[in-house]
CSV table of C-alpha atoms in Angstrom, one decimal:
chain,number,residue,atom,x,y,z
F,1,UNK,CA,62.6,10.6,-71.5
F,2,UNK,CA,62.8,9.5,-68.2
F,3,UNK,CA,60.5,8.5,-65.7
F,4,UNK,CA,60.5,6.9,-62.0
F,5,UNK,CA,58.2,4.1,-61.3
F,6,UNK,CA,57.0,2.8,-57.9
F,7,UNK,CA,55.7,-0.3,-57.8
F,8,UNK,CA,53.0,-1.1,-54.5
F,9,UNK,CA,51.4,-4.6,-52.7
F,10,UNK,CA,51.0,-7.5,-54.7
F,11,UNK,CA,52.4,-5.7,-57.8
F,12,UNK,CA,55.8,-4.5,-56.7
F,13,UNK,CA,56.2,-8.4,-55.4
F,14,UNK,CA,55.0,-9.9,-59.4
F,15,UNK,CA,57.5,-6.6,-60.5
F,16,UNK,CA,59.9,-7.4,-58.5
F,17,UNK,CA,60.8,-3.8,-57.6
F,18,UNK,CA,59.4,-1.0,-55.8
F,19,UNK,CA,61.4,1.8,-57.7
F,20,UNK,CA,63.1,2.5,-60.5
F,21,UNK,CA,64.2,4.5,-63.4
F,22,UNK,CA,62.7,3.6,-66.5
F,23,UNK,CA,62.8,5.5,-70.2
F,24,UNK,CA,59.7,5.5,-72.2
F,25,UNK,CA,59.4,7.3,-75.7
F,26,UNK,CA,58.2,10.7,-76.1
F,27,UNK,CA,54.6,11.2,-76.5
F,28,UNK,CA,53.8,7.5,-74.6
F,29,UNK,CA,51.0,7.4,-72.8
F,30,UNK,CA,49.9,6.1,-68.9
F,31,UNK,CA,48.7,3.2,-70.9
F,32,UNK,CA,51.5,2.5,-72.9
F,33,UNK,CA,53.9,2.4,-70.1
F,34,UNK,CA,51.2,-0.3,-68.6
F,35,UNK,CA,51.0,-2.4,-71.9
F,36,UNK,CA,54.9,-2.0,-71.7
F,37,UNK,CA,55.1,-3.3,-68.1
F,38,UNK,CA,52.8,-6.4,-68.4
F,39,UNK,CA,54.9,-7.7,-71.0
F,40,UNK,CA,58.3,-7.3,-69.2
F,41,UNK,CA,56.7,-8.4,-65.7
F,42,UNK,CA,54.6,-11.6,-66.5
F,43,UNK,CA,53.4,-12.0,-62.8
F,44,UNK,CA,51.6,-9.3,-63.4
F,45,UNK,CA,49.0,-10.3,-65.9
F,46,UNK,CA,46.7,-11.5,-63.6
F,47,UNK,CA,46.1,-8.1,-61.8
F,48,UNK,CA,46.2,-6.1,-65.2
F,49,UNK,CA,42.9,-4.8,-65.8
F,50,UNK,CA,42.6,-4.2,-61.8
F,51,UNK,CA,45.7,-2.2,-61.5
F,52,UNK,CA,45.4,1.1,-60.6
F,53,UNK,CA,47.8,4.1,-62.1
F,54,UNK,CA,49.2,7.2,-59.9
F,55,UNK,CA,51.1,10.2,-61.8
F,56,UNK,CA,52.8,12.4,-59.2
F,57,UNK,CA,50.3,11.1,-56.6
F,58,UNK,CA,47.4,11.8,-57.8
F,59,UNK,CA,45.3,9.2,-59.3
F,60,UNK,CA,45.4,8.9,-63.5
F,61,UNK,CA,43.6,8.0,-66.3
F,62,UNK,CA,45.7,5.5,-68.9
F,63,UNK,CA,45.1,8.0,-72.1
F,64,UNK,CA,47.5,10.3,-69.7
F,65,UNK,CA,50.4,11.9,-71.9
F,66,UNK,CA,53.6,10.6,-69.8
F,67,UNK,CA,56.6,13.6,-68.9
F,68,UNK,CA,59.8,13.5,-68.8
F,69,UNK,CA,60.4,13.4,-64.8
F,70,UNK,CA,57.2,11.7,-64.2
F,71,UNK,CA,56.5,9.4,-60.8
F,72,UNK,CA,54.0,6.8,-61.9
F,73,UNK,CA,53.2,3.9,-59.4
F,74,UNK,CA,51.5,1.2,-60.1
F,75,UNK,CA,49.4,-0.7,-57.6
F,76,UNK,CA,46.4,-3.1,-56.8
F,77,UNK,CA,43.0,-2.3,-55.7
F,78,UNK,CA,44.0,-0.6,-52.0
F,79,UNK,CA,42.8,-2.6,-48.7
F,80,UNK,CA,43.2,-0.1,-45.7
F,81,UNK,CA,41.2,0.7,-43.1
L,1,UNK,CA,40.8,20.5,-35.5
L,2,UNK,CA,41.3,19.1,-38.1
L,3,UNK,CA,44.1,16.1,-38.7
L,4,UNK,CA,45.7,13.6,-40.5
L,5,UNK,CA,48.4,11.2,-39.5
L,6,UNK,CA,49.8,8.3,-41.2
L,7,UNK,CA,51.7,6.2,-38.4
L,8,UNK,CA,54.1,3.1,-37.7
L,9,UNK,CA,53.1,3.2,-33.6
L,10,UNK,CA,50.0,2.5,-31.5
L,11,UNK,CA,47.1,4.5,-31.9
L,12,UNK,CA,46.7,6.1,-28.5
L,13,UNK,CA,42.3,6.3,-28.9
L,14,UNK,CA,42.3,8.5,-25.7
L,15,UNK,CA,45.0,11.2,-26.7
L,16,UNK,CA,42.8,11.3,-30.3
L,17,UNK,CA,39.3,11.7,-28.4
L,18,UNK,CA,40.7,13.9,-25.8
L,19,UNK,CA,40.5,16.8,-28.1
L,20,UNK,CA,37.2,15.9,-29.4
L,21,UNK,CA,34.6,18.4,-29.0
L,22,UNK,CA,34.1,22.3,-28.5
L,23,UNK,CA,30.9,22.8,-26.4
L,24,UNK,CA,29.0,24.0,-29.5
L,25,UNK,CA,29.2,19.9,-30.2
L,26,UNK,CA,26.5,17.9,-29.5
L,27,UNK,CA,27.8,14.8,-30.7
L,28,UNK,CA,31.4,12.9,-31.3
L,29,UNK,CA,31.4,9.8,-32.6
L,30,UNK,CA,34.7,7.7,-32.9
L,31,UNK,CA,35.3,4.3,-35.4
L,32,UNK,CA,38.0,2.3,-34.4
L,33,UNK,CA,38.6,-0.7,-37.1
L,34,UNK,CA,40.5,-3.4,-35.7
L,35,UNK,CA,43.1,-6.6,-36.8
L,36,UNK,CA,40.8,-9.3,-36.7
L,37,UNK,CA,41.6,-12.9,-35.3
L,38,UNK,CA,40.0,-14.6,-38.5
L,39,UNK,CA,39.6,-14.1,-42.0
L,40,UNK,CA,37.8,-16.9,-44.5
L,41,UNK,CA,37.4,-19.3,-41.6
L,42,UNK,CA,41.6,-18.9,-41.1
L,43,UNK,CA,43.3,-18.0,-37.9
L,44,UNK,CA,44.7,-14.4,-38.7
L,45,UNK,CA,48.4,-14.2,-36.8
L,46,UNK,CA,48.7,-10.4,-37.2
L,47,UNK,CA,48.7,-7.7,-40.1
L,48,UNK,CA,51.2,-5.7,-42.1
L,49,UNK,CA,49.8,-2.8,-44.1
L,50,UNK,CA,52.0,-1.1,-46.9
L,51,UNK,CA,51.4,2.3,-47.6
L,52,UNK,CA,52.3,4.6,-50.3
L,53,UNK,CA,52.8,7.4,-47.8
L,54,UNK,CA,52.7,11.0,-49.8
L,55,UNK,CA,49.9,10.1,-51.7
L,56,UNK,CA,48.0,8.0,-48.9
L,57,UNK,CA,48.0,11.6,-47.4
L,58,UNK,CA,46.7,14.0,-49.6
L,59,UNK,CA,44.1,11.4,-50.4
L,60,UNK,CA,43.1,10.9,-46.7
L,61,UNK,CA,43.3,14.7,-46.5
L,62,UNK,CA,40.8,14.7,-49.8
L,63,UNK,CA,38.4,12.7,-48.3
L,64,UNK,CA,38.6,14.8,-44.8
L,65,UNK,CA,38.2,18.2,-46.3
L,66,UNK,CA,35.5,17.0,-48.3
L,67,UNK,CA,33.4,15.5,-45.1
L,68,UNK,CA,33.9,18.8,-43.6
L,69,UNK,CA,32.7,21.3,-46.0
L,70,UNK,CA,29.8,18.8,-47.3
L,71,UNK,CA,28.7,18.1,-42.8
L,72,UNK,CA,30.0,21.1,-41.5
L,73,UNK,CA,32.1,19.0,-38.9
L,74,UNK,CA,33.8,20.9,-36.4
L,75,UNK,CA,36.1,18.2,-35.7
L,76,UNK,CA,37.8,15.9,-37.2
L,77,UNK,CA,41.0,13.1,-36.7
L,78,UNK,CA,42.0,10.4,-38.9
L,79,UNK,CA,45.0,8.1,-37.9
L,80,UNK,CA,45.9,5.3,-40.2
L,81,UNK,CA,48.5,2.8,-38.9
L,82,UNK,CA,51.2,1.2,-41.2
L,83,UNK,CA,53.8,-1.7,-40.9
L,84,UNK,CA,52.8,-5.0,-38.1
L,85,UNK,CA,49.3,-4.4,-36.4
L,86,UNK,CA,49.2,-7.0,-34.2
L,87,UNK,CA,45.6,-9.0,-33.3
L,88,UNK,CA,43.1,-6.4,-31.4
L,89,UNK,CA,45.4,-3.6,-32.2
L,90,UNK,CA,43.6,-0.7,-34.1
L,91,UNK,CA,44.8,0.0,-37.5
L,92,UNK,CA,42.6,3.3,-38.1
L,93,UNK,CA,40.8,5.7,-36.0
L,94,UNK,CA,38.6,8.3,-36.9
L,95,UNK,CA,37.0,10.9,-34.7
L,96,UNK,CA,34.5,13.3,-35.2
L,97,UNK,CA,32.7,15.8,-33.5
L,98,UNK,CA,29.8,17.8,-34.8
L,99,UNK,CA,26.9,20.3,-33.5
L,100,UNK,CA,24.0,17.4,-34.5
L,101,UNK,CA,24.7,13.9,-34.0
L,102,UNK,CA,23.3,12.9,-38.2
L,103,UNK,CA,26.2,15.3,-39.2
L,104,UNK,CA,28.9,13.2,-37.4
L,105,UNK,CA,27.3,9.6,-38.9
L,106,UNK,CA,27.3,10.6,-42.0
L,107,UNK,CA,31.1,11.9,-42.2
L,108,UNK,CA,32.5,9.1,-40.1
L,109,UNK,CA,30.3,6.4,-42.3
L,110,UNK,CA,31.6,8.4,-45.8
L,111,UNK,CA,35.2,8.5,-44.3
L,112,UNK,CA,35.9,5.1,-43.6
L,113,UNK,CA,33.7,3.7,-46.7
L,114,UNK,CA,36.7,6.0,-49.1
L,115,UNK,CA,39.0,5.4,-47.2
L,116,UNK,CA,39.1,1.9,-47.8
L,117,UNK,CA,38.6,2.7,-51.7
L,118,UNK,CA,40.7,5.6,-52.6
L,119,UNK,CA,43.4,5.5,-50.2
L,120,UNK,CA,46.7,3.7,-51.7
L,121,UNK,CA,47.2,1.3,-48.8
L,122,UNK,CA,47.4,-2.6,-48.9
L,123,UNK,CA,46.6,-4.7,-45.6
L,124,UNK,CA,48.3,-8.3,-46.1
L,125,UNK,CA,47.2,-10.9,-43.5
L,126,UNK,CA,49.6,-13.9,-42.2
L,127,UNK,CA,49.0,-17.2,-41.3
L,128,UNK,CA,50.8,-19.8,-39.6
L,129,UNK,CA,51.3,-21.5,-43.5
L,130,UNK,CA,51.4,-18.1,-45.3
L,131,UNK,CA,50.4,-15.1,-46.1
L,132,UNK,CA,47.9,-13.1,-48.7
L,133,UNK,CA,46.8,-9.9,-49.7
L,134,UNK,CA,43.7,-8.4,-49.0
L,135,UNK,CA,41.5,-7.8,-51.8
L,136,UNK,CA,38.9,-5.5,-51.0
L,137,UNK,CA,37.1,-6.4,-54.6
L,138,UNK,CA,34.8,-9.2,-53.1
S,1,UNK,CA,29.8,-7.6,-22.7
S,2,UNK,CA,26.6,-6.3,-22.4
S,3,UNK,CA,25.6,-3.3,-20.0
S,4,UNK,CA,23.3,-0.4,-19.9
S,5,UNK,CA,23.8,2.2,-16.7
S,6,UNK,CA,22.2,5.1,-15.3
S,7,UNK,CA,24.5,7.4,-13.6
S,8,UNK,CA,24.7,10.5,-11.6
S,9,UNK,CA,28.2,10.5,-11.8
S,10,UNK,CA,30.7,11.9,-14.8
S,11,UNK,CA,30.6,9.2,-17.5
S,12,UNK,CA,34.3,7.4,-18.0
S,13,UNK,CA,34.3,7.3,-21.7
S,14,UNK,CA,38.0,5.5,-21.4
S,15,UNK,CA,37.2,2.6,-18.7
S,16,UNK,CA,33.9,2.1,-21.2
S,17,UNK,CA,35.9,1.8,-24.1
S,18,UNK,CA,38.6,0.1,-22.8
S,19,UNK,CA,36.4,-3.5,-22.3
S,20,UNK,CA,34.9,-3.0,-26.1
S,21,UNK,CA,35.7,-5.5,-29.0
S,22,UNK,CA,37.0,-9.1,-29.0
S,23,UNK,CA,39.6,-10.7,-31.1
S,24,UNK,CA,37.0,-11.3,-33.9
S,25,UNK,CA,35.7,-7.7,-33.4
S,26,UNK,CA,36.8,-5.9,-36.8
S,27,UNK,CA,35.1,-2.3,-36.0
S,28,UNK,CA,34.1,-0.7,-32.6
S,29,UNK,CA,32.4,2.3,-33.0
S,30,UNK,CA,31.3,4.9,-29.7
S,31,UNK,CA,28.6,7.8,-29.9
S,32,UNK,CA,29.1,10.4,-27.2
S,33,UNK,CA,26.2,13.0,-26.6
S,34,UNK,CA,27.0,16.0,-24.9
S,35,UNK,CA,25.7,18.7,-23.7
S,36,UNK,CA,25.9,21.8,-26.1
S,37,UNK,CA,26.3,25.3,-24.9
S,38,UNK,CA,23.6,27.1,-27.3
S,39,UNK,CA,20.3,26.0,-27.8
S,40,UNK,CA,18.4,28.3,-30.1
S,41,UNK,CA,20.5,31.3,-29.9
S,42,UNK,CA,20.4,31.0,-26.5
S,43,UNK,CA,23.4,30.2,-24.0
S,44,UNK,CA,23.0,27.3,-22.2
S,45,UNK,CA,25.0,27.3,-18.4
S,46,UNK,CA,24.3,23.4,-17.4
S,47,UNK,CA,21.4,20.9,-18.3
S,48,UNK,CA,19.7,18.5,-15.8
S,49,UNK,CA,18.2,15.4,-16.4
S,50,UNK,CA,15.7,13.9,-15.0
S,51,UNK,CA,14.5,10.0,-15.2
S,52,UNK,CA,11.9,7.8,-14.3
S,53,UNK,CA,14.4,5.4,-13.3
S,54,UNK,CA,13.7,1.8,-13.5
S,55,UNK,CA,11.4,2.0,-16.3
S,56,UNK,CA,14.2,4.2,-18.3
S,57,UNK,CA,16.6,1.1,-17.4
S,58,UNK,CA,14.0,-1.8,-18.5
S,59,UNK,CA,13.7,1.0,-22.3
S,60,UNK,CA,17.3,0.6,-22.4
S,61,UNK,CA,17.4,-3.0,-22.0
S,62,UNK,CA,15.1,-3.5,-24.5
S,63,UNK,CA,16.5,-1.1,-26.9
S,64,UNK,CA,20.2,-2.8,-26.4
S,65,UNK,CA,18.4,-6.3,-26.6
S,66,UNK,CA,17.0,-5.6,-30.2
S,67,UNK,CA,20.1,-4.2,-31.3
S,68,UNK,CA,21.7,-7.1,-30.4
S,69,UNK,CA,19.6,-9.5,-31.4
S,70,UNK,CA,19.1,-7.8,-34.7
S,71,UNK,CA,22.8,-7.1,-35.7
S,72,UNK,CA,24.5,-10.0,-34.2
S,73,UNK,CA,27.1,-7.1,-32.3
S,74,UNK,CA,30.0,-8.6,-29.6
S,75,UNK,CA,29.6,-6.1,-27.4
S,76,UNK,CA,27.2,-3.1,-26.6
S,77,UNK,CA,27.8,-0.4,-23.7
S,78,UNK,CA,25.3,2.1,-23.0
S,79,UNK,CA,25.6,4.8,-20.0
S,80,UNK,CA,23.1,7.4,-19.9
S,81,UNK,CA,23.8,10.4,-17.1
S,82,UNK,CA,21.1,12.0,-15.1
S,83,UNK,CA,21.1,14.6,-12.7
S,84,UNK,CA,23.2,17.7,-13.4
S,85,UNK,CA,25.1,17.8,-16.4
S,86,UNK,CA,27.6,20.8,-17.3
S,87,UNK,CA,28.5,22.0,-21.0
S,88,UNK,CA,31.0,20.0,-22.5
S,89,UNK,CA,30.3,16.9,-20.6
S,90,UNK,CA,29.2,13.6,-22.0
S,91,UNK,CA,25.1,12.5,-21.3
S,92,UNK,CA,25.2,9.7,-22.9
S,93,UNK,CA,28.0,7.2,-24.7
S,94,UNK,CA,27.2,4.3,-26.5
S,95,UNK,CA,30.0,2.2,-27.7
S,96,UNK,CA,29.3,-1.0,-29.7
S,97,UNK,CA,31.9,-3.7,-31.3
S,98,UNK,CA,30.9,-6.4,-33.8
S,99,UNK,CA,32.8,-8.0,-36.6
S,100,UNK,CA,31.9,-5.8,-39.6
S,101,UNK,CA,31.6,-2.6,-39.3
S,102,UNK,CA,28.1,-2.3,-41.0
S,103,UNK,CA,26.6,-3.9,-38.4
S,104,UNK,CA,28.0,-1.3,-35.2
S,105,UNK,CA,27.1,2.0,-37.5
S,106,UNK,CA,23.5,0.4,-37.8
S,107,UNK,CA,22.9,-0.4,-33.9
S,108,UNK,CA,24.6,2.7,-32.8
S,109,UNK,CA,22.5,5.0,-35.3
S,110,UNK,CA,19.3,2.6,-33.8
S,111,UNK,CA,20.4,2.6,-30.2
S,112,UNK,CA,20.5,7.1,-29.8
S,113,UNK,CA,17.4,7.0,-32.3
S,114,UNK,CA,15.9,4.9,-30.0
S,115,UNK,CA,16.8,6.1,-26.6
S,116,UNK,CA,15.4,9.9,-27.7
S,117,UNK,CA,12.0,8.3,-28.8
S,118,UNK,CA,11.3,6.1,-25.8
S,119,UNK,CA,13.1,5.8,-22.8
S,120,UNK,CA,11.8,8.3,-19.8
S,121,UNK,CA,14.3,10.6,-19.5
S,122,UNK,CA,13.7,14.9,-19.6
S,123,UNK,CA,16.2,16.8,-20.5
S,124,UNK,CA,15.9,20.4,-18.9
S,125,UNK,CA,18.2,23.7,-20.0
S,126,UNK,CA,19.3,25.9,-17.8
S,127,UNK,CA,20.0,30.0,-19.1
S,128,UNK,CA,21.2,32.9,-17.2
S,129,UNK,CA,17.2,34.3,-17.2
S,130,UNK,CA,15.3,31.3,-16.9
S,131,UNK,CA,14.8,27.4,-17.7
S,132,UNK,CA,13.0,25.2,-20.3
S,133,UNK,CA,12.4,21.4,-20.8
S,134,UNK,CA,13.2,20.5,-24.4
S,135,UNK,CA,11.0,18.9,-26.6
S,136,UNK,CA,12.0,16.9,-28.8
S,137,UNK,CA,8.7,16.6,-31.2
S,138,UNK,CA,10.5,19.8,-32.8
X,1,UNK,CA,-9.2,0.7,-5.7
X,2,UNK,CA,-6.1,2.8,-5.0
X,3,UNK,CA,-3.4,3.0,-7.4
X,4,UNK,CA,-0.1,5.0,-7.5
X,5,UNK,CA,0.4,7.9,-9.5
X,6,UNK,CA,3.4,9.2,-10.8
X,7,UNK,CA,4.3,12.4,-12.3
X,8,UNK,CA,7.8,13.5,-14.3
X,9,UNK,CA,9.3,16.5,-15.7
X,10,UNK,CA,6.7,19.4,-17.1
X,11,UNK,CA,3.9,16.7,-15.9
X,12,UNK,CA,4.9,16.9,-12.3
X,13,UNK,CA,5.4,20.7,-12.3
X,14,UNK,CA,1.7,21.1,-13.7
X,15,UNK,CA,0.4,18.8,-11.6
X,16,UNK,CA,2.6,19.8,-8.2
X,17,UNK,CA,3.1,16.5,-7.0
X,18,UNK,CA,5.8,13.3,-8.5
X,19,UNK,CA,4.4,10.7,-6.6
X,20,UNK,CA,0.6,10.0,-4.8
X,21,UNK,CA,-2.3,7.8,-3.9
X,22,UNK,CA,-5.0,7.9,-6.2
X,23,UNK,CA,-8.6,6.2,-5.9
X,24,UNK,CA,-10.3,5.4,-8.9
X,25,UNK,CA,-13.8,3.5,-9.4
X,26,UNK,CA,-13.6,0.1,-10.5
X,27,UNK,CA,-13.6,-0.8,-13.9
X,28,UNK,CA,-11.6,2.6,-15.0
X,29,UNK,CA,-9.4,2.4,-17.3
X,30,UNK,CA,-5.9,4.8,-18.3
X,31,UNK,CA,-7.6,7.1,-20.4
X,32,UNK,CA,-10.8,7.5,-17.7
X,33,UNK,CA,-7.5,8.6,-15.1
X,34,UNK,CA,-5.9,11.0,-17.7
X,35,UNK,CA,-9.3,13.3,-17.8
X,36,UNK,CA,-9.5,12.8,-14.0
X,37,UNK,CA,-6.3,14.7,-14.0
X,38,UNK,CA,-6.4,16.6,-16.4
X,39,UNK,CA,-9.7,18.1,-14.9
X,40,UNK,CA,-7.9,18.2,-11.6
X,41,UNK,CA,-4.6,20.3,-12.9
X,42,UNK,CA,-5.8,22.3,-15.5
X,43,UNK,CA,-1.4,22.7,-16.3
X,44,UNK,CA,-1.9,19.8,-17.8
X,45,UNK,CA,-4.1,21.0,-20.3
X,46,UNK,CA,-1.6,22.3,-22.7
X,47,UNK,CA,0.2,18.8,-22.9
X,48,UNK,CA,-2.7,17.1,-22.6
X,49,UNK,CA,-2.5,15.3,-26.1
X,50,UNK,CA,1.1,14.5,-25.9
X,51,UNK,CA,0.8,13.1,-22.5
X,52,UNK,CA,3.0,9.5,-22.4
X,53,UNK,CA,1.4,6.7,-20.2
X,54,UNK,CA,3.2,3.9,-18.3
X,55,UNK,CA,1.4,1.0,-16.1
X,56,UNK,CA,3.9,-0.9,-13.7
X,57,UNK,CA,6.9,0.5,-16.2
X,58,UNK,CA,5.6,-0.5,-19.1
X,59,UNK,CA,3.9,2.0,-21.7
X,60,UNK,CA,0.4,1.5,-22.0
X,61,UNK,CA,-2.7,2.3,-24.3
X,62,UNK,CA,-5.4,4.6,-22.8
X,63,UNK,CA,-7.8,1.5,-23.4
X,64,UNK,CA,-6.3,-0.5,-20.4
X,65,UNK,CA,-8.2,-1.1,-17.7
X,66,UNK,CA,-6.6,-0.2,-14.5
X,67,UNK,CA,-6.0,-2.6,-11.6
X,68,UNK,CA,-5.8,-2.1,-8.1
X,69,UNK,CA,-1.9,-1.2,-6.9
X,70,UNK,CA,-1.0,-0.2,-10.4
X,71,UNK,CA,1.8,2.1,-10.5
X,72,UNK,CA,1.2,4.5,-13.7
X,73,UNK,CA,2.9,7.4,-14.5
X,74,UNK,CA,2.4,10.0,-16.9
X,75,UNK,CA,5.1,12.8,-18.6
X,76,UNK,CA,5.4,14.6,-21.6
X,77,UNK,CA,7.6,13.5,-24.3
X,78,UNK,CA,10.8,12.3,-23.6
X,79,UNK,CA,14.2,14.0,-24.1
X,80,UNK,CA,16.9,12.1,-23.1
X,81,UNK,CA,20.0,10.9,-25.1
């Protein structure tokens, strides 16, 4: 299945994207696609365990089942205000 | 009324306070946060704040509704700037306007304190030799 | 700056905000009291205050002086109205700017506390069938 | 000794006056004026333990003794803000 990831801050820049397609195995979870991601974007290993997950904009937890059609984003601790 | 705008120009403060206040309100109270000039004893040259914009809106409008059913606030404006804030510019404003003055501290105090935890935007400072992203963590 | 001001005359909240916060000023935040139109169940037409003038400015003083001192704010603007105030219109704005903004939401909260314990000032409310002073010991 | 008395708010309407000449016997002190007063404007019997206390524009104790020229001005409870 297919899902679109958005990529914010600090971890679009170690991603090097801010969107894309992406396919993912039925039944993967939030955390999957994270474990996944790590290991194809190095330069982000050093945010890992601070990065926070977003399914269709609303914050998620990693044992999250992933759909087809899915918008996760990916993103560091925020900083506004 | 009850707003709340994510932004690339100026925050006008007066326009925002202008509608402040029904006369059943005893209190308003307005928090502007502003670029600073310094950050960890380096000269700050100005801001640039990314935003994730559909979701840094139902999360500020979250946080809103909830200060207004838990204080009973009668009014109440956030505007969050994105892109270059330049050096003394406001980057957020929030106004509120209540019948008792404790109601308005409490939902300006608990707006800005989520704000800056929940809402998916990133505020990356530049120096004349670089540039870094804030981390909010320390 | 620094400024306290007793005034018969409309309070600008604009031209008082308009001086607040340096470069290194990361949050200014403004309190504006005004007068409500009910006051237990009753309507309220206009208040008046009255004040025991230069004592009420040396209280303020004092009161902006600890604040001050005690939370290290930039700047701190005080204007307190007197005479006859109508509904809807601001008694009293305080607007302070300091660096973090811990420090302005704890000398702003002190500052109004303050002011309605000790400075000589009377508020009076004015209804269609009559006239009160309000306490505040209630 | 003459001092000067001032009244405010629901003090000066009990009392009828805002501003007078007052002699007191040496030695007096705040608290010896306040029952002077209070015997003299029996209005001010119903605020009589709230009553607030200023010499020369600085609030005072009832223990002070009082000087001759003193301004001191007594009102209810404040209300501003």
């Amino acid at each position: 299945m297919t899902i679109t990831l958005k990529a914010f801050a600090a971890a679009a820049e170690a991603c090097g994207f801010r969107d894309r397609e992406f396919d993912v195995p039925e039944g993967d979870t939030v955390g999957d696609l994270v474990d996944l991601l790590a290991a194809s974007y190095p330069g982000l290993l050093p945010m890992r365990t601070d990065l926070l997950i977003a399914v269709n904009e609303e914050y998620s937890e990693t044992g999250r089942r992933l759909a087809d059609g899915d918008v996760v984003a990916v993103f560091p601790p925020v900083s506004g205000g | 009324m009850v707003k709340v705008t994510l932004q690339k120009e100026a925050i006008n403060t007066q326009a925002a306070l202008a509608g402040a206040g029904t006369d059943a309100d005893g209190a308003i109270l307005a928090f502007i946060g502003r670029a600073r000039n310094f950050s960890q004893g380096r000269e700050v040259l100005r801001l640039e704040y990314e935003v994730y914009e559909p979701m840094a809106k139902k999360e500020l409008e979250k946080i809103v509704g909830e200060a207004v059913a838990r204080w009973k606030v009668t009014h109440c404006i956030v505007i969050h700037r994105y892109g270059t804030v330049g050096i003394g510019e406001p980057s957020i404003l929030i106004a509120v306007s209540s019948p008792h003055r404790d109601a308005a501290f409490q939902a300006v105090r608990y707006i800005i304190d989520t704000v800056k935890k929940t809402v998916p935007i990133w505020k990356k400072e530049f120096f004349a030799d670089g540039e870094v992203w804030v981390s909010e963590r320390s």
